[in-house]
Coordinates of C-alpha atoms in Angstrom, one line a residue:
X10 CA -15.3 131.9 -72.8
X11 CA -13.9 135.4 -73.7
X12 CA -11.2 136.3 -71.4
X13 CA -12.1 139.2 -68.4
X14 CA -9.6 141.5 -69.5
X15 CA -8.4 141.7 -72.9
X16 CA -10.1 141.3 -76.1
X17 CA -7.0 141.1 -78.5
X18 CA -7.6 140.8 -82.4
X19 CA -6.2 137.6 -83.6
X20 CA -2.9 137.1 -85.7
X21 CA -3.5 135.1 -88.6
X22 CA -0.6 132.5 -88.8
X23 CA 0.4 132.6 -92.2
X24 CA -1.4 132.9 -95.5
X25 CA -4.6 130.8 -95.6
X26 CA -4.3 127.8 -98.6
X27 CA -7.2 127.7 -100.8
X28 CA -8.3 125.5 -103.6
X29 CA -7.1 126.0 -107.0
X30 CA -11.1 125.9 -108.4
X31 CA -14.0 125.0 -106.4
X32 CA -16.6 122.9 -107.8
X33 CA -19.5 124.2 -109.6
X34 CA -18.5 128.4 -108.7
X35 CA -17.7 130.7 -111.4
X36 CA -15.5 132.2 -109.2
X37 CA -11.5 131.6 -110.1
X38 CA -9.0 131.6 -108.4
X39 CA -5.6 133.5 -109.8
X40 CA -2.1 133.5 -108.9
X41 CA 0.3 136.6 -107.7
X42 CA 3.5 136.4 -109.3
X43 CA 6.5 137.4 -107.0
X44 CA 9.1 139.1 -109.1
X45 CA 12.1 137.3 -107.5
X46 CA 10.4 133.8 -108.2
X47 CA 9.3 133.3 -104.9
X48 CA 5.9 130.7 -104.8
X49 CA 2.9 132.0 -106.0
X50 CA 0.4 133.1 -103.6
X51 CA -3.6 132.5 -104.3
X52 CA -6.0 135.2 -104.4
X53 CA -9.5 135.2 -104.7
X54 CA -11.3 136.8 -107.5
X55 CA -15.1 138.6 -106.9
X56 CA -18.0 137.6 -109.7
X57 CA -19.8 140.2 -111.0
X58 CA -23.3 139.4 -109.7
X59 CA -25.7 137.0 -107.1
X60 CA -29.7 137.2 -107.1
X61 CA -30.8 136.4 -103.5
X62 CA -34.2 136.2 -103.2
X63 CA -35.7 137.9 -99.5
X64 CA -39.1 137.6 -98.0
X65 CA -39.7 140.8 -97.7
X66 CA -39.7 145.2 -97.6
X67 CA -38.1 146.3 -95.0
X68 CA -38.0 149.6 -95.8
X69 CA -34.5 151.2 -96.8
X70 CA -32.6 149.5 -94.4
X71 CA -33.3 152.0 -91.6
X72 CA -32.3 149.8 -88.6
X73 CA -35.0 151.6 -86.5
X74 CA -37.4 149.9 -89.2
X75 CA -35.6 146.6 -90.1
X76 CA -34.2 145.8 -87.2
X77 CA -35.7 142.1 -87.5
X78 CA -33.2 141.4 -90.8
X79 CA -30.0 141.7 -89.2
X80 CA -28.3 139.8 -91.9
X81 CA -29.6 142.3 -94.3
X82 CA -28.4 145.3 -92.3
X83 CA -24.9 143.9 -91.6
X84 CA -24.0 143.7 -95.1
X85 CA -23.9 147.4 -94.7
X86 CA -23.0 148.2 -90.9
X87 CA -20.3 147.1 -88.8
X88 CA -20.4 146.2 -85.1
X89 CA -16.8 146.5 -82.7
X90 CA -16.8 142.7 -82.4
X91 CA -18.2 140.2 -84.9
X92 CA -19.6 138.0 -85.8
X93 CA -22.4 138.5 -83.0
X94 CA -23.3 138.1 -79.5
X95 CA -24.7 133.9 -80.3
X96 CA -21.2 132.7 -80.5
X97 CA -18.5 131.1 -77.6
X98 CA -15.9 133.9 -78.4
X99 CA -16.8 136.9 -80.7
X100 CA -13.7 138.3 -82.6
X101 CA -12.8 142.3 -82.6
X102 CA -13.9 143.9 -85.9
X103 CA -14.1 147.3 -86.2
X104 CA -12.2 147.4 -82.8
X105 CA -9.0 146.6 -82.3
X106 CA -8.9 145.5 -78.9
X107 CA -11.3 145.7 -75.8
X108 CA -9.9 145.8 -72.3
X109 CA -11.9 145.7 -69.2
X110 CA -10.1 148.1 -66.5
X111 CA -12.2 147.0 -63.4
X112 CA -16.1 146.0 -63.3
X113 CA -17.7 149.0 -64.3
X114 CA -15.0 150.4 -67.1
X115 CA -13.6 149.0 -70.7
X116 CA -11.1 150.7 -72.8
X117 CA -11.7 149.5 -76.8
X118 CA -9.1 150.5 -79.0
X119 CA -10.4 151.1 -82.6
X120 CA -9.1 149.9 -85.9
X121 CA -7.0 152.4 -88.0
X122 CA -8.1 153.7 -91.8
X123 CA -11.7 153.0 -92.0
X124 CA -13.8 154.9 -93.7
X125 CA -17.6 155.3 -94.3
X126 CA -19.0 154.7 -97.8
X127 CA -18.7 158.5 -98.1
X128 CA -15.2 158.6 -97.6
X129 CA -15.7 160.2 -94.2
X130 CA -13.1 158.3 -91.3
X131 CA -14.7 156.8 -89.0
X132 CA -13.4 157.6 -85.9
X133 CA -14.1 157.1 -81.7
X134 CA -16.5 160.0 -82.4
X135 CA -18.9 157.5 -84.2
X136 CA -18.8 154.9 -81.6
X137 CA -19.5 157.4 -78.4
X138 CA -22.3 158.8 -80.7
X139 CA -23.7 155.4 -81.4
X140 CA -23.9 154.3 -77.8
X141 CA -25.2 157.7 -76.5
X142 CA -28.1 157.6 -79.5
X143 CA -29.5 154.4 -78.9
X144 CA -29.3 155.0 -74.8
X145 CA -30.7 158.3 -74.6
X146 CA -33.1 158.4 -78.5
X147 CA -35.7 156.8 -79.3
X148 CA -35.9 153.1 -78.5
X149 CA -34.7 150.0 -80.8
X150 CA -34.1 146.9 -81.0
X151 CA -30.7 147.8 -80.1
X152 CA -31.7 150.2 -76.9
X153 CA -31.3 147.7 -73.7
X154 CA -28.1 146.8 -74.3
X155 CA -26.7 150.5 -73.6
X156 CA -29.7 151.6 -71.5
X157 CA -30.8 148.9 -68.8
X158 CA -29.5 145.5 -69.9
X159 CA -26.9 146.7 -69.5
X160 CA -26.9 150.4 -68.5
X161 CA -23.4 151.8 -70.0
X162 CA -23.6 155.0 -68.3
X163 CA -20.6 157.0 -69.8
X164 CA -19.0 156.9 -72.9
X165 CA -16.1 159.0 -73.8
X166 CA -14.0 159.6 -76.9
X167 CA -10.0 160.1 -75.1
X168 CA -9.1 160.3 -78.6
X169 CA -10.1 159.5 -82.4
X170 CA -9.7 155.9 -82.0
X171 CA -9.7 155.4 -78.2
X172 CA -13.2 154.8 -76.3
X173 CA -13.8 154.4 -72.5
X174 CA -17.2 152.8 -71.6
X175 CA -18.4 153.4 -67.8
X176 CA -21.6 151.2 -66.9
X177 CA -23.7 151.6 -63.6
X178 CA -23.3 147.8 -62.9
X179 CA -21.2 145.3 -63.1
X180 CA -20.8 144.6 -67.1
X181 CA -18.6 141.7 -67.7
X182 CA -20.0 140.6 -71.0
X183 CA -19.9 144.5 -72.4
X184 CA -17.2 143.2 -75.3
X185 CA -18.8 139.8 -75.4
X186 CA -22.5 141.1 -76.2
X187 CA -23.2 144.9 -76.4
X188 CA -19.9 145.1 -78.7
X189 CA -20.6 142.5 -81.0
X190 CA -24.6 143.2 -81.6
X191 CA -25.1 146.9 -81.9
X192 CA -24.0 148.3 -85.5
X193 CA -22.1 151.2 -85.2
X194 CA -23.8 154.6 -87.3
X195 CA -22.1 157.6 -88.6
X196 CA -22.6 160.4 -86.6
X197 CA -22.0 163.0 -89.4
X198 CA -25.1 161.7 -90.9
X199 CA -27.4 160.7 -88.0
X200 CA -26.3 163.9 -85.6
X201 CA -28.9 165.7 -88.0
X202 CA -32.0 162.9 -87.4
X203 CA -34.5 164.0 -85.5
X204 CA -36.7 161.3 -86.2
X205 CA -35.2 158.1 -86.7
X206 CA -38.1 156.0 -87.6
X207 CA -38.8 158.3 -90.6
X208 CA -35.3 158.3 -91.8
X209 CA -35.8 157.2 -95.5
X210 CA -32.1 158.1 -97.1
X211 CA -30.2 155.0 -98.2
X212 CA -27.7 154.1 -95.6
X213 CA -24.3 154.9 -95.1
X214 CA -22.1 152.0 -93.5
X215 CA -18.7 151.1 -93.0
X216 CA -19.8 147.6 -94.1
X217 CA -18.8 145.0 -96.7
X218 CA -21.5 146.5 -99.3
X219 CA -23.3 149.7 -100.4
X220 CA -26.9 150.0 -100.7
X221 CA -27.2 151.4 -104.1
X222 CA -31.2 151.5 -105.4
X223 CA -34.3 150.2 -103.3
X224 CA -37.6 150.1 -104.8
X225 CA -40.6 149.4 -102.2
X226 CA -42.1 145.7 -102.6
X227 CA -39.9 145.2 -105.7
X228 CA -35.7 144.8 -105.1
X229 CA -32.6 146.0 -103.2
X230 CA -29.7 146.3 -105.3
X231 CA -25.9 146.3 -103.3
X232 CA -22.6 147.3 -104.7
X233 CA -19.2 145.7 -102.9
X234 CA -17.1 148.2 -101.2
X235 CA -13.8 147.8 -102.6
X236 CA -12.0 149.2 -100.4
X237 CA -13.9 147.3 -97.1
X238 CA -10.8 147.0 -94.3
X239 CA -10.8 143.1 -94.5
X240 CA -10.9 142.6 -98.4
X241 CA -12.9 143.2 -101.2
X242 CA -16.1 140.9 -101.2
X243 CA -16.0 137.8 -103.3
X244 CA -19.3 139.2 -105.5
X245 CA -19.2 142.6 -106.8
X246 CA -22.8 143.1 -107.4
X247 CA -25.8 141.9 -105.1
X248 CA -29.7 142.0 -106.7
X249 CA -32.1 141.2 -103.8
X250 CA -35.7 140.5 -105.2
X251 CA -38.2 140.7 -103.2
X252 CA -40.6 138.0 -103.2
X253 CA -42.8 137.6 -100.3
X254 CA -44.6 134.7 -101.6
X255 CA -42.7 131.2 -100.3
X256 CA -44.7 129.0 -103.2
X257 CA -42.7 131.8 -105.9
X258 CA -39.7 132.5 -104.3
X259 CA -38.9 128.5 -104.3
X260 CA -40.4 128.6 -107.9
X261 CA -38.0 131.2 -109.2
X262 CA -35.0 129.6 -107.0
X263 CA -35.6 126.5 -109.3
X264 CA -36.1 128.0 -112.8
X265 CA -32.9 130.0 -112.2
X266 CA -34.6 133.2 -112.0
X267 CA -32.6 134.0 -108.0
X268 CA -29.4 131.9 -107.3
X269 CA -30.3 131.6 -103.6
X270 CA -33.1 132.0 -101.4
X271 CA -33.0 133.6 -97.9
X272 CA -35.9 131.4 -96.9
X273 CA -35.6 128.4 -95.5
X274 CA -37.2 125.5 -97.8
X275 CA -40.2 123.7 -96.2
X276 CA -40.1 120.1 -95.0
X277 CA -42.1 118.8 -97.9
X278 CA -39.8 120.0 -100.7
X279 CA -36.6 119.4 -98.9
X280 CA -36.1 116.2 -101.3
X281 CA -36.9 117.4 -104.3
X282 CA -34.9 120.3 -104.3
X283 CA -31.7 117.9 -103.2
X284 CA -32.2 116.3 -106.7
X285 CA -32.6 119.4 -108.7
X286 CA -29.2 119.8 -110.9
X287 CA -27.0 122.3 -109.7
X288 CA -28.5 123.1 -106.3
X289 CA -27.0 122.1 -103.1
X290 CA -29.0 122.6 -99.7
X291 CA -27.1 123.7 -96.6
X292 CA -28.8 122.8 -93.0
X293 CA -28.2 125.3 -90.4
X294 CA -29.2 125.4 -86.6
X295 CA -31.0 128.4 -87.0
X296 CA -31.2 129.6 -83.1
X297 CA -35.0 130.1 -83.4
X298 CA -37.6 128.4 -82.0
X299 CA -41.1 128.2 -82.6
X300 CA -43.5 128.9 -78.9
X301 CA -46.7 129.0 -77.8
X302 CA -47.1 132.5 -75.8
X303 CA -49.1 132.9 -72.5
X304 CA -51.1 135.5 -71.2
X305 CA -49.2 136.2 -67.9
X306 CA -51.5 139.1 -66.9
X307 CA -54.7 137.2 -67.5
X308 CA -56.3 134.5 -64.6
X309 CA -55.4 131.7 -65.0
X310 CA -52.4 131.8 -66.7
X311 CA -51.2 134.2 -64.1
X312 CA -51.0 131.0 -61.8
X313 CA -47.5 129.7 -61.8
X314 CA -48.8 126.2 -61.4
X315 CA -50.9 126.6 -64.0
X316 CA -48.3 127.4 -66.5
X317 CA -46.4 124.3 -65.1
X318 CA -49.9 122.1 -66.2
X319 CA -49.7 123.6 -69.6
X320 CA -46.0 122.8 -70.1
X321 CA -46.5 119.0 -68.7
X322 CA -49.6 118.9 -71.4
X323 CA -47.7 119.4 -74.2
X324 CA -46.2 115.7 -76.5
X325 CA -43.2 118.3 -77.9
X326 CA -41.7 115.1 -79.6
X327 CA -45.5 114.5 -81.4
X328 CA -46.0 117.9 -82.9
X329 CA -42.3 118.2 -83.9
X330 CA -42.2 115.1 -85.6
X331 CA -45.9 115.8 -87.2
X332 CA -45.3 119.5 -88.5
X333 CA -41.0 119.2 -89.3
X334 CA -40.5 116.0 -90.4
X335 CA -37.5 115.3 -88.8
X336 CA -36.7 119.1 -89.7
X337 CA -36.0 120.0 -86.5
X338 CA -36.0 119.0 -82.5
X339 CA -38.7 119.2 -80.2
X340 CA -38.3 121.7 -77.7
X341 CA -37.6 119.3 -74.8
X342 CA -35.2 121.6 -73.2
X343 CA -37.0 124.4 -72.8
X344 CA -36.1 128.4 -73.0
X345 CA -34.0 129.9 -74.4
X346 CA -32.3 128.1 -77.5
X347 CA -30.7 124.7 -76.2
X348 CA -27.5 125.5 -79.0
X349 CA -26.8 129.1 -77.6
X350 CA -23.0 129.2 -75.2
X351 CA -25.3 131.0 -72.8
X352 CA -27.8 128.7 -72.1
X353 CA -27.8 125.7 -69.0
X354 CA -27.2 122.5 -70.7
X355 CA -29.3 120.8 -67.8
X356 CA -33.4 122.2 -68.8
X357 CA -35.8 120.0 -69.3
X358 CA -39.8 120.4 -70.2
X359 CA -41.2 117.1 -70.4
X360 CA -44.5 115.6 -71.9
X361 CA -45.9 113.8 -68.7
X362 CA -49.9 114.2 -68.9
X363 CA -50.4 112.6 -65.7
X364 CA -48.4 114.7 -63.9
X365 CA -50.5 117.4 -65.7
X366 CA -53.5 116.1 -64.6
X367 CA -52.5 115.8 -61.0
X368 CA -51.3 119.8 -60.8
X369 CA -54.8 120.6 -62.3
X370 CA -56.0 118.6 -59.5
X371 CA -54.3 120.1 -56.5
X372 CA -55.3 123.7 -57.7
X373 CA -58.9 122.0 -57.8
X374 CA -59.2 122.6 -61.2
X375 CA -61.6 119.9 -61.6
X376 CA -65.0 118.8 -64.1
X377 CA -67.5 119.6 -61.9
X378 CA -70.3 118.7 -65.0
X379 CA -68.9 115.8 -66.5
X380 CA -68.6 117.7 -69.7
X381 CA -64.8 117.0 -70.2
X382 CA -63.7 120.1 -69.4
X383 CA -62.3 121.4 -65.8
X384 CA -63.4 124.6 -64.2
X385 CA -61.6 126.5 -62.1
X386 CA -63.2 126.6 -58.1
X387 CA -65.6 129.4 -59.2
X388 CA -66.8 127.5 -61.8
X389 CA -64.8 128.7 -64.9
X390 CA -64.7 126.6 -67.1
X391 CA -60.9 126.1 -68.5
X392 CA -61.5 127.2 -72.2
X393 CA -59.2 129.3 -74.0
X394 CA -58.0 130.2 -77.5
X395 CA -55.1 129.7 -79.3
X396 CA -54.4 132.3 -82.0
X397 CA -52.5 131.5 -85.1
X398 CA -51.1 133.1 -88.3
X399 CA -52.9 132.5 -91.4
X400 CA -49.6 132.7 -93.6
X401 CA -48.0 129.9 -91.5
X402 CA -49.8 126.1 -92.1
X403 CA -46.8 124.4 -89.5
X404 CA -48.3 126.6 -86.9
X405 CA -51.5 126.1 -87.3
X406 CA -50.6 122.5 -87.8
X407 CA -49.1 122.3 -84.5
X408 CA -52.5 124.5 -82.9
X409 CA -54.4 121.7 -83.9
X410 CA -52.5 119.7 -82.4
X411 CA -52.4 121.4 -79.2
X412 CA -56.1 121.3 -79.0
X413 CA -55.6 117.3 -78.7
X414 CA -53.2 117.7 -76.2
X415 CA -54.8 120.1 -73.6
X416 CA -58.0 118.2 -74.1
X417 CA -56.9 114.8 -73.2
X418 CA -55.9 116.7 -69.4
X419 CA -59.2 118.5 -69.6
X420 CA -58.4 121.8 -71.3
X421 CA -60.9 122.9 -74.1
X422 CA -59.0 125.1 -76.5
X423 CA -60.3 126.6 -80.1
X424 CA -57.9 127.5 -82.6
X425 CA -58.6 130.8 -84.4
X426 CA -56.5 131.2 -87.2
X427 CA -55.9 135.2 -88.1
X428 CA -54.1 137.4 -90.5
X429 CA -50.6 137.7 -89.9
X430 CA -50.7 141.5 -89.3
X431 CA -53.4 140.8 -86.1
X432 CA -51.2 138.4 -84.6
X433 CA -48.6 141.1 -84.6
X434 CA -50.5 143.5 -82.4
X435 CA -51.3 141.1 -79.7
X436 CA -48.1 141.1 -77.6
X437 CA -48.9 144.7 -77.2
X438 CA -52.8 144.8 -76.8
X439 CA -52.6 141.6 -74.6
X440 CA -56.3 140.8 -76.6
X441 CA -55.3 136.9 -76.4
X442 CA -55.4 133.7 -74.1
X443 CA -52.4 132.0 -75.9
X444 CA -50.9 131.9 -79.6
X445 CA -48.6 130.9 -81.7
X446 CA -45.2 132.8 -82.6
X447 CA -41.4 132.5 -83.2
X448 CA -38.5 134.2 -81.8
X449 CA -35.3 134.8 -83.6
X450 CA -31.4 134.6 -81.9
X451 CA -31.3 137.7 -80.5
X452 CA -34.2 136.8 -78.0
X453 CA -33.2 132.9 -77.5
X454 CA -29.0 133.0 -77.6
X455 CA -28.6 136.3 -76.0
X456 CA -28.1 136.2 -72.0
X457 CA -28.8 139.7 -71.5
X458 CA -31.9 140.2 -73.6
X459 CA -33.7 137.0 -71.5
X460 CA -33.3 139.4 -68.6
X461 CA -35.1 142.2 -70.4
X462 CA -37.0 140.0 -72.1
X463 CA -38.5 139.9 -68.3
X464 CA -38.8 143.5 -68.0
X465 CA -40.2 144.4 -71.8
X466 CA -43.6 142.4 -71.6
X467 CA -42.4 139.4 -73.9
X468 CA -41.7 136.9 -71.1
X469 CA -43.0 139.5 -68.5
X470 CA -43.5 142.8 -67.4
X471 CA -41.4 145.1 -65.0
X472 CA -43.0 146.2 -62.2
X473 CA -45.7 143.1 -62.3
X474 CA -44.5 140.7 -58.9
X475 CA -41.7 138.1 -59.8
X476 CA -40.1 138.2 -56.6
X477 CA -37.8 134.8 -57.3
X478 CA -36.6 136.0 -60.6
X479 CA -36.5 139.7 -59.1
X480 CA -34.0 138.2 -56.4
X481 CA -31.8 136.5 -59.2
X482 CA -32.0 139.7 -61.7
X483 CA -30.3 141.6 -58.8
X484 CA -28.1 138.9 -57.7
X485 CA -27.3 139.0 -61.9
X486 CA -27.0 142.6 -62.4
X487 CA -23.7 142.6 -58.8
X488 CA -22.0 139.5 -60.2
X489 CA -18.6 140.9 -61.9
X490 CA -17.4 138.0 -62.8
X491 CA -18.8 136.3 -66.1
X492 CA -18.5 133.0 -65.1
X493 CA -20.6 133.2 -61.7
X494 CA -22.8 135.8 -63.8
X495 CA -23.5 133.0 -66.4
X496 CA -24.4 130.5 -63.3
X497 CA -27.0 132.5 -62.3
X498 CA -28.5 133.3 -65.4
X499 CA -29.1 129.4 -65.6
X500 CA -30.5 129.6 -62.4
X501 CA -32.9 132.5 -63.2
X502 CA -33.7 129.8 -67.1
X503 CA -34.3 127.0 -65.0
X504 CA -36.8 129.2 -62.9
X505 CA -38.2 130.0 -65.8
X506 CA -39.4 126.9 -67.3
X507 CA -40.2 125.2 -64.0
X508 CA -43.4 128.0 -64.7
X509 CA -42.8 129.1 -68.4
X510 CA -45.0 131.9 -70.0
X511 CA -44.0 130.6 -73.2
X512 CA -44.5 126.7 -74.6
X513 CA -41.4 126.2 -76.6
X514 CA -43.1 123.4 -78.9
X515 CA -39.8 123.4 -81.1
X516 CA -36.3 123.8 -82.5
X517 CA -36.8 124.2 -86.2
X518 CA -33.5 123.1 -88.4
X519 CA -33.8 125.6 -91.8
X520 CA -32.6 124.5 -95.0
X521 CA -31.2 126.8 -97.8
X522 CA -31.4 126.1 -101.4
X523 CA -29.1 128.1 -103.5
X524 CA -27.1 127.4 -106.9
X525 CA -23.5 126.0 -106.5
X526 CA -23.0 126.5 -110.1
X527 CA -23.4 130.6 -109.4
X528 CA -21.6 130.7 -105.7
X529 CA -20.1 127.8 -103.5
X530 CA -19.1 129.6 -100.7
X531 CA -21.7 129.6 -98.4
X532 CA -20.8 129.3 -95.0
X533 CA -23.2 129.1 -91.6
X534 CA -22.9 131.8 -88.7
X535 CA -25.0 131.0 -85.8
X536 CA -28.3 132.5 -86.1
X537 CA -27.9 134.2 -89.5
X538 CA -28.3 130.9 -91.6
X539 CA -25.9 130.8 -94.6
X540 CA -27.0 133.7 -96.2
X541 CA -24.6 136.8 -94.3
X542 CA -22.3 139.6 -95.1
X543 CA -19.2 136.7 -94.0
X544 CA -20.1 134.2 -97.1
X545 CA -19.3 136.8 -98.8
X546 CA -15.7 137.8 -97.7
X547 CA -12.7 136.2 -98.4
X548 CA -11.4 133.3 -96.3
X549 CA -9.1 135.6 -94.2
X550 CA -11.9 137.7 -92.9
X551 CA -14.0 135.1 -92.2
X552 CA -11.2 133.0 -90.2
X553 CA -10.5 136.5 -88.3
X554 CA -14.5 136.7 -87.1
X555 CA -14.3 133.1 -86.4
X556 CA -17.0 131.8 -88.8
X557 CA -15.6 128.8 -91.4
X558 CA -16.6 125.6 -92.5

């Protein structure tokens, strides 16, 4: 756990020893020559060029557009802390240090000589600007973690690398989370946005690489930063095509046409691309998980016990080890992600359909018609659709399944499979019973978002009656101490899935295929797979954020 009071950037002990040639990269390594004859010292040459194939446009890497490909956007942005909020201890980056004065106020220090891929400095001006545009502009991905979850109230520049941080709570975690998700922006170029969301200039960063060309549905191309304040990146060159098709992007990975794939290989070819010459596949725990979501706001799933029937209905262990292949775990432990340092270790949603049955039974929810299917004491009969995405066969795999499932405890449900850009509206229209979705680290390893997740209309909706998990937000939201703060928030997860509005079905383990004859150097960062801005820095950086083999 990250100490209360300071956040102190590590001092490397020594020079880090690294292999004279690793296997199958065309990267070399050379040797410095000290004058006086002292041992040579290894350094770590770049190579010109890696294609990395990604799944699709997000636009010009306008993080009020793409805010969903945080790998992407990090080659070019920096955060204070890195490597991100999913990890035990982050590490100060663009920050120097981070010191918590009492509960409401930090002091962060900033980093000395950095500059913006303009040459501009970037300076404590940057950061207040930062904080006060996604607090007070329009809304992000980034936007709760300044404006309600937590609410950092004041931010002041004392001078050009010296930032004070006032919240209006208690904000223990403010280094821990806030610091090391949101990416800081340049306020000589985003002071002058009046519309962020139609902000189509390439970006300007302080980050490991430049965006150099983007052309809509076709390619990104990046250029290293060679002066980037922890080292020049180990590739000089990166060409992103963008394939959106999974059949070609795994087709072009094996003809050599992209050296690595930002996708994770399915199930069924995870075998065959192990034998391919020159691959090498890399399993990650991807801090995802794959959910079935509930209409809160709708009878009957507005019916706590109801949701508790559902959960008890579902064989998680059967539909994982159907759909995955052993690719994965079932989602036995419930919401959020089981792997994430902020999450109880003691959940549990288990498959028991007679204890299903007998919930059903006490809300007399019972087959009044012999038909098979309950009704509810007005006569409703319990039948529902589950929506699905057409461009994902797991998921409607595991709807099918589903159907089984609620049926044997006298649930009817149909699956309707839609396109993938109707499923995306539904959250918001709340046209649905239940369907079929995924959520990413940022909503299932980050202890502040599951709050807001509870006040956004994902998990549910401020202002709609909660009064248990109202009781532990505020007992959450006084709690100074991060330690007693992270004991409720297992109270307020275990609340949760006692009554769940969303069916974690599983814990999907991704697989990346890429070249070792091109690069070797892949390395996993919780929640960003192996395919990050920190594979591509040299080993000192990535021992200062903390991510290493």
């Amino acid at each position: 756990m990250l100490s209360r009071r300071h956040f102190i950037r590590p001092v490397m002990a020594g020079l880090v020893a690294l292999s004279v040639l690793m296997a199958g990269c065309q990267s070399k390594t050379a040797e410095s020559v000290d004058p006086k004859g002292a041992e040579a010292k290894p350094v770590e040459q770049s190579i010109p060029e890696l294609k990395i194939a990604v799944p699709g446009d997000v636009g010009p890497l306008n993080l009020y557009l793409s805010s969903g490909n945080e790998s992407l956007l990090e080659l070019v942005y920096d955060k204070l802390f890195a490597p991100s909020p999913f990890v035990k201890e982050p590490q100060p980056w663009l920050a120097e240090s981070a010191t918590q004065v009492d509960d409401l106020n930090w002091v962060v220090k900033l980093r000395s000589g950095i500059k913006w891929h303009d040459g501009q400095p970037f300076t404590a001006e940057d950061v207040k600007f930062t904080f006060e545009y996604y607090r007070d502009g329009p809304s992000n991905r980034y936007t709760h973690h300044v404006s309600e979850v937590p609410r950092v109230e004041k931010i002041e520049a004392e001078d050009a690398s010296t930032v004070r941080f006032t919240c209006a709570y208690a904000c223990p975690s403010l280094a821990s989370i806030t610091m090391a998700d949101l990416p800081i922006l340049p306020k000589h170029i985003w002071e002058k946005v009046e519309n962020p969301r139609k902000f189509t200039e390439l970006p300007v960063g302080t980050g490991p690489y430049k965006l150099t060309e983007y052309k809509p549905d076709q390619y990104y191309k990046l250029e290293a930063n060679p002066d980037y304040f922890k080292g020049r990146p180990l590739v000089d060159s990166l060409v992103m095509p963008i394939i959106k098709d999974p059949t070609a992007m795994f087709n072009a990975l094996r003809a050599g046409e992209v050296d690595a794939a930002s996708r994770g290989v399915p199930p069924e070819l995870l075998e065959s691309f192990k034998k391919l010459p020159n691959m090498k596949v890399a399993g990650t725990k991807e801090l995802s998980l794959t959910e079935v979501r509930i209409n809160f706001e709708k009878e009957p799933f507005n019916e706590p016990k109801f949701r508790e029937a559902l959960s008890l209905a579902v064989d998680r262990k059967a539909i994982t080890d159907t759909v995955l292949l052993g690719e994965g775990r079932p989602g036995l432990q419930g919401y959020p992600h089981p792997d994430s340092p902020w999450t109880s270790p003691t959940l549990s949603t288990p498959f028991d359909a007679d204890k299903a049955k007998a919930v059903l039974d006490q809300l007399n929810y019972v087959d009044r018609n012999g038909d098979g299917v309950r009704e509810t004491p007005a006569g409703q009969a319990l039948d529902f659709s589950i929506k699905v995405s057409s461009t994902e066969p797991g998921w409607i795999r595991s709807a099918e399944l589903l159907k089984q499932q609620f049926a044997n405890v006298g649930i009817k449900t149909t699956v309707e499979v839609l396109d993938s850009a109707t499923i995306g509206t539904l959250g918001q229209s709340r046209k649905f019973d239940m369907y079929v979705g995924s959520i990413g680290p940022h909503g299932v390893a980050d202890p502040d978002q599951f709050v807001m997740s509870h006040r956004s209309g994902y998990l549910w909706s401020k202002g709609l009656a909660y009064p248990e998990m109202d009781e532990l937000t505020k007992k959450w939201m006084a709690e100074a101490n991060i330690d007693k703060r992270k004991e409720i928030s297992f109270e307020m997860q275990a609340l949760f899935n006692r009554q769940p509005t969303s069916l974690v079905l599983y814990y999907p383990t991704e697989n990346y295929a890429y070249r070792a004859d091109k690069f070797d150097r892949w390395v996993e960062s919780p929640g960003f797979g192996i395919i990050h801005k920190y594979s591509l820095l040299p080993e000192e950086a990535r021992k200062a954020a903390g991510v290493t083999n």
